[in-house]
Amino acid sequence: MTSILDNTRRPDITFHSSGRIDITARVAKALALQPGDTIDIARDTGEYYLYVKHRNAVGRHEAQCAPTYKGRTCNNLRAHSKRLCQAVLKVNGNYLEARLPVGEPISHPSLGTALPLIIKHNIPR
């Protein structure tokens, strides 16, 4: 007998080689992300942290969050940054797509609230 669902874990954030970053509602809520905020990834002692670089950034910015659809309530966000995606894909070892889980939010002294990315664990489709 074989199982149809080998892996039931769903990713929290997905980085695509095109530069598209899909952010789930869980991540957006943990970081209190709103449309217009910009995200970034910092490396500290071998760990990678996702954090909010700018809140309510005015103008056009790289990795600026936008809702995935124009509904009444949209909790999933999307950002675009080719440089950020290429850096994550290079570290992950997969050059098409990185579907990653994140850890529990931490309070980092210089970043504020940040989420540790489990960057070496790519969740299969």
Coordinates of C-alpha atoms in Angstrom, one line a residue:
M1 CA 0.0 0.0 0.0
T2 CA 1.3 3.5 -0.8
S3 CA 0.2 6.9 0.4
I4 CA -1.2 9.4 -2.0
L5 CA 0.0 12.3 0.2
D6 CA 3.7 11.7 0.9
N7 CA 4.2 15.2 2.3
T8 CA 1.5 17.3 3.8
R9 CA 3.6 20.3 4.9
R10 CA 2.8 23.4 3.0
P11 CA 5.4 26.2 2.4
D12 CA 5.2 29.5 4.2
I13 CA 7.1 31.5 1.6
T14 CA 8.0 30.6 -2.0
F15 CA 10.8 32.2 -4.0
H16 CA 10.6 31.8 -7.8
S17 CA 13.4 32.2 -10.3
S18 CA 11.4 34.9 -12.1
G19 CA 11.7 37.1 -9.0
R20 CA 8.2 36.5 -7.6
I21 CA 7.9 35.9 -3.9
D22 CA 4.7 34.4 -2.6
I23 CA 4.0 35.2 1.1
T24 CA 1.3 33.3 3.0
A25 CA -1.1 34.8 5.5
R26 CA 0.8 33.2 8.4
V27 CA 4.0 35.0 7.5
A28 CA 2.2 38.3 6.8
K29 CA 0.5 38.1 10.2
A30 CA 3.6 37.2 12.1
L31 CA 5.5 40.2 10.6
A32 CA 2.4 42.5 10.6
L33 CA 3.0 43.0 6.9
Q34 CA 0.7 45.4 5.0
P35 CA 0.6 46.3 1.3
G36 CA 3.3 48.8 0.6
D37 CA 5.8 47.3 3.1
T38 CA 9.2 46.1 1.8
I39 CA 10.8 42.9 2.9
D40 CA 14.4 41.8 3.1
I41 CA 16.5 38.8 4.3
A42 CA 19.4 39.2 6.7
R43 CA 22.1 36.7 7.5
D44 CA 23.4 36.5 11.0
T45 CA 25.7 33.7 12.3
G46 CA 24.6 31.3 9.7
E47 CA 20.9 31.9 10.1
Y48 CA 18.7 33.7 7.5
Y49 CA 16.0 36.0 8.8
L50 CA 13.0 37.5 6.9
Y51 CA 12.1 40.9 8.2
V52 CA 10.3 44.2 7.2
K53 CA 12.9 46.6 5.8
H54 CA 10.5 49.6 5.3
R55 CA 6.9 50.1 6.5
N56 CA 4.6 51.9 4.1
A57 CA 7.3 52.7 1.6
V58 CA 6.4 55.6 -0.6
G59 CA 7.1 55.1 -4.3
R60 CA 8.3 52.0 -6.1
H61 CA 10.6 49.7 -4.2
E62 CA 12.2 46.3 -4.8
A63 CA 10.5 43.5 -2.7
Q64 CA 7.5 45.7 -2.0
C65 CA 4.4 43.7 -0.9
A66 CA 1.1 43.8 -2.7
P67 CA -2.1 41.8 -2.1
T68 CA -2.4 38.7 -4.4
Y69 CA -6.0 39.8 -5.3
K70 CA -8.1 42.9 -5.0
G71 CA -10.7 41.4 -2.7
R72 CA -12.3 42.8 0.4
T73 CA -9.9 40.9 2.7
C74 CA -6.6 39.6 1.3
N75 CA -4.2 38.1 3.7
N76 CA -1.7 36.6 1.2
L77 CA 0.9 39.0 -0.2
R78 CA 3.3 38.9 -3.2
A79 CA 6.5 40.8 -3.7
H80 CA 9.0 40.9 -6.6
S81 CA 12.8 40.9 -6.3
K82 CA 15.0 39.1 -8.7
R83 CA 18.1 39.7 -6.6
L84 CA 16.5 38.4 -3.4
C85 CA 15.2 35.3 -5.2
Q86 CA 18.5 34.5 -6.9
A87 CA 20.3 34.7 -3.5
V88 CA 17.8 32.4 -1.8
L89 CA 17.8 29.9 -4.7
K90 CA 21.6 29.9 -4.8
V91 CA 21.8 29.0 -1.0
N92 CA 19.0 26.5 -1.3
G93 CA 20.6 24.7 -4.2
N94 CA 17.5 24.7 -6.3
Y95 CA 17.5 27.1 -9.2
L96 CA 13.8 27.1 -10.2
E97 CA 11.8 27.4 -7.0
A98 CA 12.4 27.4 -3.2
R99 CA 9.3 26.5 -1.2
L100 CA 10.4 27.2 2.4
P101 CA 9.0 26.9 5.9
V102 CA 9.7 29.6 8.5
G103 CA 10.3 29.3 12.2
E104 CA 8.6 31.1 15.1
P105 CA 9.0 34.9 15.2
I106 CA 11.9 36.3 17.2
S107 CA 12.8 39.8 18.4
H108 CA 16.1 40.6 16.8
P109 CA 18.1 43.5 18.3
S110 CA 18.8 45.2 15.0
L111 CA 16.0 43.9 12.8
G112 CA 13.0 44.0 15.1
T113 CA 10.5 41.2 14.6
A114 CA 12.0 38.6 12.2
L115 CA 11.2 35.1 11.0
P116 CA 14.0 32.5 10.7
L117 CA 13.9 30.9 7.2
I118 CA 14.6 27.2 7.1
I119 CA 16.5 27.7 3.9
K120 CA 18.0 24.3 3.4
H121 CA 14.6 22.5 3.6
N122 CA 12.8 22.8 0.3
I123 CA 9.3 21.4 0.5
P124 CA 8.4 19.3 -2.5
R125 CA 5.3 19.9 -4.5

